[in-house]
Amino acid sequence: MAITTMNKGVMTLNKKWLLSLLFVAFVSLLAACGNDEGASDDKENEKEKEEKTEQAESGEQPEAPEPDLEGVPEVVASVNGTEIKKEEFEMTYKGQFQQAAMQSQMTGQELDQDQLKKQVAESLVGQELLMQEANNREFSASEKEVNQTLEELAKQQQVGSADEFLAALEEQGMSEKEVRSQIQTQVKIDKLIAEEAGDVKPSEEEVKEAYDKMKEQQESMDTEQEVPSFEEAKPTIEQQLTRQKEGQATQKLVDKLREEAEVTVNL
């Protein structure tokens, strides 16, 4: 599962940033499983988005909203007796809110914070279920695997080496032990998802079908943007299809684990 970034400014990160970073990886993976389901509506959505963008450009930009965290309980959720605390939820919500708010300004659609809170809470529950299942199946994370992930994170954050990345986080109050512990958990979850998903490499036929659909949609949008050739687009499409399959397997596992778990959400 590719680890995605939420903030390019590593020196401004708070103590719990890494957990949020890994959470974004989890959320983006789950989101990928729904991309193909909404493909038929892409043309209509693009048209609607263009219209709202034009409206926003012709008038005043809507004022950026602020995260509403009033009334968040001290324990947001409980998963098989493990509590998801207010601090963890608020940190994660603020990161997701920033992305949602930017998208809201671009499209002109009002951000529904109540819905976003529920989505974040559910995603945290799903992440906790996966953590517990990875431990139950006794997956392990070697020092080599943790170091490799650290190098990837350092590269993504443009801070040079893994040592520099750890030093930057330590300045924010997060010890190397905490960082390695969280990365170990993520590596275990990656292995769990890989086991559940099985062979997710898309076939040549699947890639070609996705390319033809993308080409048709782009041509119908009547833009001057040149459609890339199949060979140029192939690596990106393969990655997207792989993430979709991983996301579908992850969501299926989370749903199954939740049915069998004792889960309480207090939002």
XYZ file of N, CA and C in Angstrom:
801
model
N 0.856 -1.187 0.000
C 0.000 0.000 0.000
C 0.884 1.227 0.000
N 0.722 2.079 -0.961
C 1.546 3.271 -1.051
C 1.209 4.235 0.065
N 2.237 4.790 0.672
C 2.030 5.764 1.734
C 1.978 7.151 1.118
N 0.904 7.844 1.329
C 0.734 9.156 0.737
C 0.983 10.231 1.772
N 1.270 11.438 1.310
C 1.593 12.523 2.225
C 0.402 13.437 2.418
N 0.396 14.130 3.531
C -0.676 15.073 3.809
C -0.115 16.478 3.968
N 1.158 16.593 4.219
C 1.747 17.895 4.463
C 3.197 17.851 4.027
N 3.600 18.765 3.171
C 4.968 18.769 2.679
C 5.920 19.440 3.666
N 5.425 20.178 4.634
C 6.287 20.900 5.557
C 6.564 20.092 6.796
N 7.553 19.228 6.740
C 7.792 18.324 7.854
C 8.162 19.068 9.128
N 8.777 20.241 9.022
C 9.215 20.952 10.207
C 8.053 21.590 10.970
N 6.864 21.610 10.380
C 5.713 22.197 11.066
C 4.772 21.127 11.609
N 5.219 19.888 11.586
C 4.341 18.793 11.979
C 4.193 18.701 13.489
N 3.014 18.255 13.912
C 2.845 18.058 15.343
C 3.260 16.642 15.727
N 3.193 16.355 17.008
C 3.732 15.114 17.544
C 3.088 13.882 16.936
N 1.804 13.954 16.632
C 1.089 12.785 16.142
C 0.977 12.763 14.628
N 1.824 13.528 13.957
C 1.699 13.633 12.501
C 1.875 12.299 11.794
N 2.825 11.492 12.227
C 3.100 10.259 11.502
C 1.890 9.344 11.478
N 1.195 9.227 12.610
C -0.010 8.404 12.646
C -1.032 8.915 11.641
N -1.142 10.243 11.565
C -2.072 10.838 10.607
C -1.637 10.535 9.181
N -0.339 10.575 8.945
C 0.195 10.281 7.617
C -0.158 8.865 7.198
N 0.036 7.921 8.101
C -0.288 6.535 7.804
C -1.794 6.345 7.665
N -2.558 7.123 8.429
C -4.016 7.067 8.314
C -4.465 7.504 6.924
N -3.821 8.546 6.399
C -4.168 9.020 5.061
C -3.918 7.921 4.034
N -2.848 7.143 4.235
C -2.586 6.023 3.337
C -3.743 5.029 3.368
N -4.236 4.768 4.555
C -5.350 3.833 4.708
C -6.611 4.377 4.046
N -6.924 5.637 4.288
C -8.129 6.243 3.723
C -8.055 6.299 2.205
N -6.894 6.665 1.673
C -6.765 6.763 0.220
C -6.897 5.397 -0.432
N -6.436 4.359 0.265
C -6.580 3.016 -0.267
C -8.046 2.604 -0.314
N -8.785 2.871 0.755
C -10.208 2.542 0.763
C -10.957 3.346 -0.295
N -10.562 4.603 -0.465
C -11.231 5.445 -1.454
C -11.028 4.895 -2.858
N -9.885 4.263 -3.084
C -9.582 3.733 -4.414
C -10.555 2.652 -4.827
N -11.089 1.917 -3.863
C -11.983 0.809 -4.213
C -13.296 1.299 -4.788
N -13.619 2.573 -4.582
C -14.871 3.093 -5.118
C -14.718 3.842 -6.420
N -13.463 3.992 -6.890
C -13.239 4.783 -8.097
C -13.892 4.184 -9.321
N -13.799 2.853 -9.473
C -14.365 2.255 -10.666
C -15.873 2.215 -10.624
N -16.448 2.191 -9.419
C -17.899 2.121 -9.296
C -18.566 3.389 -9.795
N -17.868 4.518 -9.675
C -18.473 5.776 -10.094
C -18.006 6.235 -11.454
N -17.379 5.343 -12.203
C -16.816 5.738 -13.485
C -17.867 6.220 -14.460
N -19.053 5.640 -14.415
C -20.102 6.011 -15.361
C -20.600 7.430 -15.153
N -20.346 7.952 -13.951
C -20.814 9.306 -13.655
C -19.726 10.343 -13.824
N -18.530 9.913 -14.275
C -17.397 10.831 -14.345
C -17.675 12.010 -15.262
N -18.272 11.723 -16.424
C -18.520 12.795 -17.390
C -19.439 13.851 -16.801
N -20.508 13.396 -16.163
C -21.464 14.317 -15.558
C -20.825 15.100 -14.415
N -20.014 14.409 -13.609
C -19.357 15.072 -12.478
C -18.359 16.101 -12.958
N -17.612 15.774 -14.033
C -16.642 16.717 -14.566
C -17.327 17.970 -15.092
N -18.454 17.761 -15.753
C -19.193 18.902 -16.291
C -19.686 19.794 -15.162
N -20.216 19.156 -14.122
C -20.713 19.913 -12.975
C -19.578 20.664 -12.291
N -18.428 19.996 -12.192
C -17.276 20.619 -11.540
C -16.791 21.827 -12.337
N -16.795 21.698 -13.691
C -16.364 22.809 -14.537
C -17.288 24.006 -14.374
N -18.602 23.728 -14.313
C -19.569 24.814 -14.163
C -19.365 25.548 -12.845
N -19.131 24.773 -11.772
C -18.942 25.401 -10.460
C -17.624 26.149 -10.383
N -16.613 25.633 -11.102
C -15.338 26.326 -11.143
C -15.474 27.654 -11.856
N -16.235 27.656 -12.957
C -16.461 28.895 -13.704
C -17.210 29.911 -12.849
N -18.193 29.418 -12.080
C -18.953 30.303 -11.204
C -18.055 30.909 -10.138
N -17.157 30.075 -9.618
C -16.260 30.562 -8.563
C -15.287 31.592 -9.110
N -14.844 31.371 -10.380
C -13.882 32.307 -10.971
C -14.534 33.635 -11.326
N -15.820 33.612 -11.614
C -16.506 34.826 -12.026
C -16.911 35.708 -10.844
N -16.973 35.107 -9.672
C -17.370 35.867 -8.494
C -16.351 35.739 -7.386
N -16.791 36.010 -6.168
C -15.896 35.920 -5.022
C -15.750 34.474 -4.582
N -14.535 34.130 -4.171
C -14.305 32.792 -3.655
C -14.966 32.648 -2.293
N -15.604 31.498 -2.023
C -16.231 31.319 -0.714
C -15.185 31.335 0.401
N -15.584 31.836 1.537
C -14.668 31.924 2.663
C -14.314 30.522 3.157
N -13.024 30.333 3.452
C -12.565 29.018 3.891
C -13.178 28.683 5.247
N -13.780 27.482 5.373
C -14.388 27.103 6.647
C -13.337 26.721 7.678
N -13.742 26.672 8.929
C -12.871 26.254 10.014
C -13.367 24.914 10.552
N -12.448 24.048 11.012
C -12.894 22.755 11.565
C -13.742 22.937 12.815
N -14.891 22.293 12.836
C -15.806 22.372 13.971
C -15.636 21.110 14.821
N -14.977 21.268 15.966
C -14.708 20.122 16.839
C -15.463 20.229 18.159
N -16.451 21.104 18.185
C -17.243 21.271 19.399
C -18.086 20.021 19.655
N -18.075 19.577 20.871
C -18.904 18.445 21.252
C -18.309 17.077 20.990
N -17.048 17.019 20.547
C -16.416 15.719 20.323
C -16.163 15.062 21.682
N -16.652 13.842 21.895
C -16.492 13.186 23.201
C -15.057 12.770 23.472
N -14.724 12.543 24.727
C -13.371 12.142 25.108
C -13.007 10.793 24.494
N -13.987 9.902 24.391
C -13.783 8.617 23.714
C -14.695 8.602 22.497
N -14.103 8.717 21.326
C -14.882 8.804 20.091
C -15.455 7.443 19.707
N -14.676 6.386 19.951
C -15.135 5.045 19.594
C -14.387 4.014 20.418
N -14.967 2.824 20.466
C -14.338 1.693 21.139
C -14.393 0.488 20.202
N -13.243 -0.181 20.052
C -13.146 -1.326 19.143
C -12.601 -2.515 19.925
N -13.476 -3.456 20.237
C -13.081 -4.626 21.027
C -12.368 -4.214 22.317
N -12.872 -3.160 22.928
C -12.315 -2.703 24.187
C -11.202 -1.683 24.070
N -10.676 -1.469 22.863
C -9.631 -0.465 22.650
C -10.278 0.866 22.291
N -9.928 1.910 23.044
C -10.566 3.215 22.850
C -9.829 4.067 21.818
N -10.612 4.744 20.999
C -10.081 5.764 20.094
C -10.382 7.106 20.747
N -9.348 7.765 21.221
C -9.517 8.959 22.041
C -9.745 10.227 21.204
N -10.257 11.224 21.882
C -10.555 12.520 21.276
C -9.318 13.124 20.620
N -8.168 13.030 21.280
C -6.940 13.633 20.753
C -6.584 13.050 19.390
N -6.654 11.725 19.277
C -6.328 11.070 18.016
C -7.335 11.446 16.933
N -8.617 11.481 17.296
C -9.644 11.841 16.319
C -9.448 13.266 15.820
N -9.219 14.214 16.743
C -9.100 15.621 16.350
C -7.904 15.844 15.444
N -6.780 15.201 15.770
C -5.592 15.334 14.936
C -5.867 14.820 13.532
N -6.500 13.666 13.437
C -6.801 13.076 12.143
C -7.842 13.901 11.390
N -8.867 14.358 12.117
C -9.938 15.127 11.482
C -9.398 16.417 10.863
N -8.500 17.090 11.577
C -7.957 18.349 11.055
C -7.234 18.130 9.729
N -6.484 17.028 9.636
C -5.790 16.729 8.386
C -6.752 16.446 7.255
N -7.782 15.640 7.530
C -8.775 15.334 6.511
C -9.603 16.571 6.156
N -9.853 17.414 7.157
C -10.639 18.624 6.940
C -9.929 19.570 5.973
N -8.607 19.693 6.118
C -7.852 20.567 5.221
C -8.040 20.158 3.773
N -7.958 18.868 3.514
C -8.132 18.380 2.145
C -9.566 18.601 1.659
N -10.543 18.282 2.520
C -11.948 18.435 2.142
C -12.303 19.900 1.909
N -11.739 20.790 2.732
C -12.024 22.220 2.601
C -11.479 22.776 1.286
N -10.289 22.327 0.899
C -9.710 22.769 -0.374
C -10.571 22.296 -1.541
N -11.018 21.063 -1.465
C -11.881 20.528 -2.520
C -13.205 21.275 -2.562
N -13.724 21.619 -1.384
C -14.984 22.356 -1.303
C -14.865 23.724 -1.971
N -13.742 24.399 -1.743
C -13.532 25.711 -2.354
C -13.407 25.600 -3.872
N -12.794 24.526 -4.336
C -12.605 24.347 -5.779
C -13.925 24.069 -6.486
N -14.790 23.288 -5.842
C -16.049 22.894 -6.483
C -17.205 23.828 -6.164
N -17.069 24.607 -5.079
C -18.160 25.478 -4.663
C -19.207 24.779 -3.831
N -18.983 23.485 -3.535
C -19.922 22.733 -2.720
C -19.632 22.949 -1.240
N -20.696 23.098 -0.466
C -20.530 23.306 0.964
C -20.052 22.020 1.638
N -19.118 22.159 2.546
C -18.558 21.008 3.248
C -19.469 20.604 4.397
N -19.874 19.345 4.396
C -20.708 18.799 5.460
C -19.796 18.202 6.525
N -19.564 18.979 7.595
C -18.615 18.531 8.608
C -19.156 17.375 9.441
N -20.446 17.307 9.632
C -21.015 16.185 10.384
C -20.748 14.870 9.647
N -20.920 14.904 8.344
C -20.664 13.712 7.545
C -19.179 13.365 7.559
N -18.333 14.380 7.460
C -16.891 14.158 7.466
C -16.438 13.550 8.792
N -17.003 14.020 9.903
C -16.659 13.467 11.212
C -16.992 11.984 11.280
N -18.149 11.632 10.769
C -18.553 10.229 10.786
C -17.633 9.384 9.919
N -17.230 9.929 8.771
C -16.329 9.207 7.883
C -14.974 8.980 8.540
N -14.461 10.011 9.206
C -13.164 9.893 9.880
C -13.252 8.884 11.018
N -14.324 8.945 11.796
C -14.510 8.002 12.899
C -14.569 6.567 12.382
N -15.327 6.355 11.301
C -15.445 5.020 10.733
C -14.103 4.532 10.189
N -13.337 5.432 9.583
C -12.031 5.050 9.054
C -11.059 4.689 10.174
N -11.125 5.423 11.280
C -10.284 5.096 12.435
C -10.673 3.744 13.023
N -11.961 3.451 13.043
C -12.426 2.142 13.503
C -11.872 1.058 12.578
N -11.957 1.285 11.266
C -11.446 0.318 10.309
C -9.957 0.094 10.463
N -9.223 1.176 10.689
C -7.778 1.067 10.878
C -7.452 0.257 12.126
N -8.191 0.495 13.201
C -7.968 -0.244 14.451
C -8.294 -1.722 14.268
N -9.355 -2.027 13.531
C -9.700 -3.425 13.257
C -8.583 -4.131 12.497
N -7.995 -3.433 11.529
C -6.901 -4.022 10.766
C -5.667 -4.220 11.636
N -5.382 -3.250 12.512
C -4.247 -3.390 13.431
C -4.417 -4.633 14.295
N -5.601 -4.788 14.840
C -5.863 -5.921 15.718
C -5.770 -7.241 14.957
N -6.300 -7.270 13.741
C -6.265 -8.501 12.958
C -4.832 -8.862 12.558
N -4.037 -7.844 12.201
C -2.634 -8.097 11.837
C -1.876 -8.696 13.010
N -2.159 -8.222 14.219
C -1.515 -8.776 15.414
C -2.034 -10.177 15.712
N -3.340 -10.385 15.509
C -3.916 -11.706 15.755
C -3.311 -12.767 14.837
N -2.988 -12.366 13.617
C -2.401 -13.311 12.657
C -0.881 -13.391 12.809
N -0.361 -12.639 13.756
C 1.054 -12.676 14.108
C 1.974 -12.283 12.950
N 1.566 -11.274 12.188
C 2.458 -10.713 11.179
C 3.585 -9.975 11.896
N 4.740 -9.957 11.276
C 5.890 -9.277 11.871
C 6.433 -8.237 10.899
N 7.232 -7.323 11.432
C 7.876 -6.294 10.615
C 9.354 -6.272 10.980
N 10.199 -6.635 10.034
C 11.632 -6.683 10.294
C 12.227 -5.274 10.340
N 13.398 -5.186 10.912
C 14.097 -3.894 10.970
C 14.389 -3.386 9.566
N 14.703 -4.311 8.664
C 14.977 -3.929 7.274
C 13.741 -3.306 6.627
N 12.580 -3.888 6.873
C 11.340 -3.374 6.292
C 10.984 -2.006 6.868
N 11.204 -1.836 8.170
C 10.935 -0.545 8.802
C 11.872 0.519 8.247
N 13.155 0.178 8.096
C 14.129 1.136 7.559
C 13.794 1.526 6.126
N 13.333 0.554 5.348
C 12.956 0.844 3.961
C 11.780 1.822 3.911
N 10.791 1.611 4.801
C 9.645 2.513 4.848
C 10.069 3.907 5.291
N 10.983 3.978 6.244
C 11.506 5.274 6.696
C 12.172 6.027 5.542
N 12.925 5.302 4.733
C 13.583 5.930 3.591
C 12.548 6.465 2.605
N 11.475 5.689 2.393
C 10.420 6.129 1.474
C 9.735 7.392 1.989
N 9.466 7.422 3.294
C 8.828 8.598 3.884
C 9.732 9.821 3.789
N 11.014 9.619 4.055
C 11.966 10.729 3.977
C 12.030 11.293 2.565
N 12.001 10.407 1.586
C 12.043 10.840 0.188
C 10.789 11.620 -0.173
N 9.631 11.113 0.263
C 8.367 11.784 -0.032
C 8.290 13.153 0.626
N 8.864 13.260 1.822
C 8.818 14.528 2.544
C 9.964 15.466 2.177
N 10.851 14.994 1.286
C 11.954 15.811 0.772
C 12.838 16.339 1.907
N 13.170 15.446 2.822
C 14.036 15.840 3.942
C 15.364 15.096 3.918
N 15.681 14.460 2.797
C 16.971 13.795 2.686
C 16.930 12.362 3.166
N 17.702 12.074 4.199
C 17.843 10.703 4.678
C 16.815 10.368 5.750
N 16.756 9.057 6.088
C 15.872 8.605 7.165
C 16.287 9.225 8.497
N 17.581 9.391 8.707
C 18.068 9.996 9.957
C 17.587 11.439 10.089
N 17.605 12.168 8.978
C 17.126 13.561 9.007
C 15.616 13.603 9.255
N 14.919 12.646 8.680
C 13.475 12.546 8.877
C 13.153 12.280 10.351
N 13.879 11.339 10.953
C 13.676 11.025 12.369
C 14.026 12.219 13.248
N 15.091 12.944 12.881
C 15.501 14.119 13.661
C 14.435 15.205 13.609
N 13.825 15.379 12.421
C 12.776 16.389 12.272
C 11.576 16.044 13.138
N 11.206 14.765 13.172
C 10.081 14.332 13.998
C 10.410 14.437 15.485
N 11.659 14.164 15.821
C 12.055 14.253 17.234
C 11.961 15.692 17.728
N 12.253 16.644 16.849
C 12.118 18.060 17.214
C 10.680 18.407 17.528
N 9.755 17.655 16.942
C 8.337 17.881 17.191
C 7.832 17.069 18.381
N 8.741 16.366 19.060
C 8.378 15.647 20.274
C 8.033 14.187 20.068
N 8.363 13.644 18.892
C 8.050 12.244 18.616
C 9.344 11.450 18.575
N 9.510 10.538 19.496
C 10.759 9.794 19.608
C 10.901 8.781 18.472
N 12.132 8.360 18.242
C 12.395 7.352 17.219
C 11.657 6.052 17.538
N 11.553 5.740 18.814
C 10.851 4.525 19.225
C 9.381 4.591 18.822
N 8.738 5.753 19.028
C 7.342 5.918 18.637
C 7.171 5.785 17.127
N 8.078 6.417 16.371
C 7.998 6.381 14.916
C 8.123 4.952 14.407
N 9.125 4.255 14.903
C 9.355 2.882 14.459
C 8.192 1.966 14.840
N 7.607 2.215 15.999
C 6.476 1.407 16.439
C 5.286 1.575 15.492
N 5.009 2.808 15.107
C 3.891 3.060 14.198
C 4.156 2.483 12.814
N 5.397 2.593 12.354
C 5.736 2.045 11.042
C 5.672 0.517 11.066
N 6.091 -0.087 12.164
C 5.971 -1.539 12.300
C 4.513 -1.978 12.140
N 3.621 -1.229 12.781
C 2.190 -1.543 12.670
C 1.725 -1.427 11.226
N 2.167 -0.366 10.536
C 1.751 -0.167 9.149
C 2.273 -1.283 8.250
N 3.507 -1.713 8.474
C 4.072 -2.796 7.671
C 3.254 -4.077 7.861
N 2.857 -4.331 9.099
C 2.029 -5.515 9.382
C 0.690 -5.433 8.655
N 0.077 -4.249 8.678
C -1.205 -4.069 7.982
C -1.024 -4.261 6.481
N 0.077 -3.760 5.940
C 0.360 -3.947 4.512
C 0.407 -5.433 4.162
N 1.034 -6.219 5.033
C 1.137 -7.664 4.793
C -0.232 -8.329 4.894
N -1.027 -7.873 5.841
C -2.382 -8.399 5.997
C -3.197 -8.142 4.741
N -3.132 -6.930 4.235
C -3.891 -6.566 3.036
C -3.391 -7.349 1.828
N -2.064 -7.521 1.735
C -1.502 -8.285 0.621
C -1.999 -9.725 0.648
N -2.084 -10.297 1.844
C -2.573 -11.670 1.967
C -4.044 -11.763 1.566
N -4.833 -10.790 1.984
C -6.259 -10.798 1.652
C -6.509 -10.541 0.175
N -5.741 -9.623 -0.410
C -5.975 -9.217 -1.801
C -5.489 -10.262 -2.795
N -4.424 -11.001 -2.431
C -3.876 -11.980 -3.362
C -3.208 -11.300 -4.554
N -3.315 -11.917 -5.708
C -2.701 -11.373 -6.922
C -3.561 -10.223 -7.444
N -3.035 -9.007 -7.323
C -3.809 -7.828 -7.736
C -3.271 -7.200 -9.024
N -2.319 -7.864 -9.659
C -1.777 -7.311 -10.903
C -2.843 -7.351 -11.986
N -3.182 -6.201 -12.569
C -4.234 -6.190 -13.601
C -3.767 -6.851 -14.892
N -4.704 -7.461 -15.591
C -4.392 -8.091 -16.873
C -4.257 -7.020 -17.952
N -3.678 -7.411 -19.080
C -3.538 -6.489 -20.205
C -4.911 -6.026 -20.683
N -5.884 -6.945 -20.643
C -7.242 -6.603 -21.074
C -7.872 -5.556 -20.146
N -7.653 -5.701 -18.844
C -8.196 -4.740 -17.868
C -7.576 -3.359 -18.060
N -6.279 -3.336 -18.304
C -5.586 -2.055 -18.513
C -6.081 -1.390 -19.785
N -6.227 -2.179 -20.852
C -6.685 -1.624 -22.134
C -8.111 -1.097 -22.011
N -8.964 -1.823 -21.317
C -10.352 -1.383 -21.122
C -10.403 -0.064 -20.349
N -9.582 0.048 -19.298
C -9.541 1.276 -18.506
C -8.996 2.436 -19.336
N -8.019 2.151 -20.179
C -7.453 3.199 -21.037
C -8.484 3.702 -22.034
N -9.199 2.784 -22.663
C -10.214 3.182 -23.639
C -11.296 4.041 -22.992
N -11.670 3.680 -21.774
C -12.687 4.442 -21.056
C -12.171 5.843 -20.715
N -10.921 5.896 -20.263
C -10.308 7.187 -19.940
C -10.197 8.058 -21.182
N -9.789 7.457 -22.287
C -9.634 8.194 -23.537
C -10.967 8.746 -24.016
N -11.995 7.915 -23.947
C -13.331 8.334 -24.373
C -13.840 9.500 -23.528
N -13.633 9.414 -22.220
C -14.086 10.478 -21.328
C -13.336 11.776 -21.583
N -12.018 11.669 -21.787
C -11.224 12.872 -22.000
C -11.575 13.534 -23.318
N -11.806 12.735 -24.330
C -12.176 13.297 -25.638
C -13.552 13.945 -25.592
N -14.471 13.388 -24.804
C -15.823 13.925 -24.715
C -15.879 15.232 -23.937
N -14.828 15.516 -23.179
C -14.804 16.749 -22.387
C -14.461 17.972 -23.232
N -14.075 17.721 -24.494
C -13.826 18.813 -25.441
C -12.780 19.776 -24.903
N -11.655 19.225 -24.454
C -10.545 20.056 -23.990
C -9.396 19.956 -24.978
N -8.443 20.860 -24.854
C -7.290 20.864 -25.750
C -6.185 19.935 -25.249
N -6.385 19.337 -24.093
C -5.372 18.461 -23.534
C -5.212 17.207 -24.391
N -3.990 16.902 -24.746
C -3.707 15.756 -25.602
C -3.830 14.450 -24.814
N -4.493 13.474 -25.403
C -4.647 12.175 -24.749
C -3.344 11.397 -24.892
N -2.759 10.929 -23.782
C -1.497 10.183 -23.877
C -1.702 8.847 -24.582
N -0.639 8.323 -25.130
C -0.725 7.023 -25.789
C -0.927 5.931 -24.734
N -1.317 4.742 -25.213
C -1.550 3.625 -24.290
C -0.284 3.291 -23.511
N 0.847 3.251 -24.194
C 2.097 2.897 -23.530
C 2.504 3.942 -22.498
N 2.202 5.212 -22.791
C 2.524 6.283 -21.831
C 1.640 6.199 -20.589
N 0.370 5.877 -20.798
C -0.585 5.866 -19.691
C -0.582 4.542 -18.928
N -0.044 3.511 -19.517
C -0.131 2.156 -18.958
C 0.382 2.048 -17.517
N 1.570 2.558 -17.174
C 2.051 2.415 -15.795
C 1.118 3.040 -14.765
N 0.584 4.217 -15.084
C -0.324 4.893 -14.155
C -1.629 4.119 -14.002
N -2.151 3.632 -15.113
C -3.405 2.861 -15.069
C -3.214 1.571 -14.281
N -2.086 0.897 -14.489
C -1.796 -0.335 -13.751
C -1.769 -0.068 -12.247
N -1.147 1.052 -11.870
C -1.082 1.413 -10.451
C -2.478 1.693 -9.895
N -3.295 2.413 -10.660
C -4.645 2.737 -10.211
C -5.498 1.478 -10.050
N -5.423 0.564 -11.011
C -6.199 -0.666 -10.940
C -5.740 -1.551 -9.782
N -4.438 -1.567 -9.534
C -3.908 -2.331 -8.402
C -4.440 -1.783 -7.096
N -4.443 -0.457 -6.973
C -4.948 0.175 -5.754
C -6.445 -0.082 -5.582
N -7.181 -0.110 -6.684
C -8.612 -0.409 -6.605
C -8.845 -1.811 -6.049
N -8.075 -2.769 -6.549
C -8.229 -4.154 -6.090
C -7.817 -4.291 -4.623
N -6.747 -3.626 -4.240
C -6.323 -3.647 -2.842
C -7.381 -2.997 -1.956
N -7.938 -1.899 -2.452
C -8.965 -1.199 -1.691
C -10.214 -2.038 -1.508
N -10.609 -2.749 -2.551
C -11.785 -3.610 -2.463
C -11.557 -4.731 -1.454
N -10.363 -5.314 -1.479
C -10.037 -6.381 -0.534
C -9.997 -5.852 0.890
N -9.461 -4.636 1.046
C -9.381 -4.031 2.378
C -10.766 -3.745 2.930
N -11.627 -3.160 2.104
C -12.978 -2.833 2.561
C -13.754 -4.094 2.905
N -13.581 -5.134 2.107
C -14.257 -6.402 2.364
C -13.815 -6.984 3.704
N -12.507 -6.908 3.981
C -11.987 -7.424 5.248
C -12.480 -6.588 6.420
N -12.456 -5.263 6.287
C -12.935 -4.384 7.357
C -14.397 -4.665 7.666
N -15.210 -4.826 6.625
C -16.635 -5.127 6.831
C -16.813 -6.438 7.590
N -16.031 -7.437 7.223
C -16.120 -8.746 7.872
C -15.691 -8.645 9.340
N -14.577 -7.954 9.584
C -14.074 -7.818 10.948
C -15.054 -7.034 11.819
N -15.682 -6.037 11.223
C -16.619 -5.222 12.002
C -17.854 -6.029 12.407
N -18.316 -6.895 11.525
C -19.469 -7.733 11.857
C -19.189 -8.604 13.080
N -17.951 -9.030 13.217
C -17.574 -9.935 14.295
C -17.077 -9.203 15.539
N -16.886 -7.887 15.456
C -16.268 -7.123 16.540
C -17.315 -6.412 17.397
N -16.868 -5.981 18.563
C -17.678 -5.125 19.419
C -17.235 -3.687 19.185
N -18.041 -2.939 18.452
C -17.683 -1.572 18.067
C -18.753 -0.598 18.548
N -18.317 0.467 19.180
C -19.216 1.548 19.603
C -18.642 2.866 19.105
N -19.453 3.630 18.379
C -19.039 4.960 17.906
C -19.912 5.981 18.618
N -19.275 6.951 19.266
C -19.997 7.899 20.132
C -20.270 9.239 19.469
N -20.054 9.360 18.173
C -20.344 10.622 17.473
C -21.786 10.629 16.990
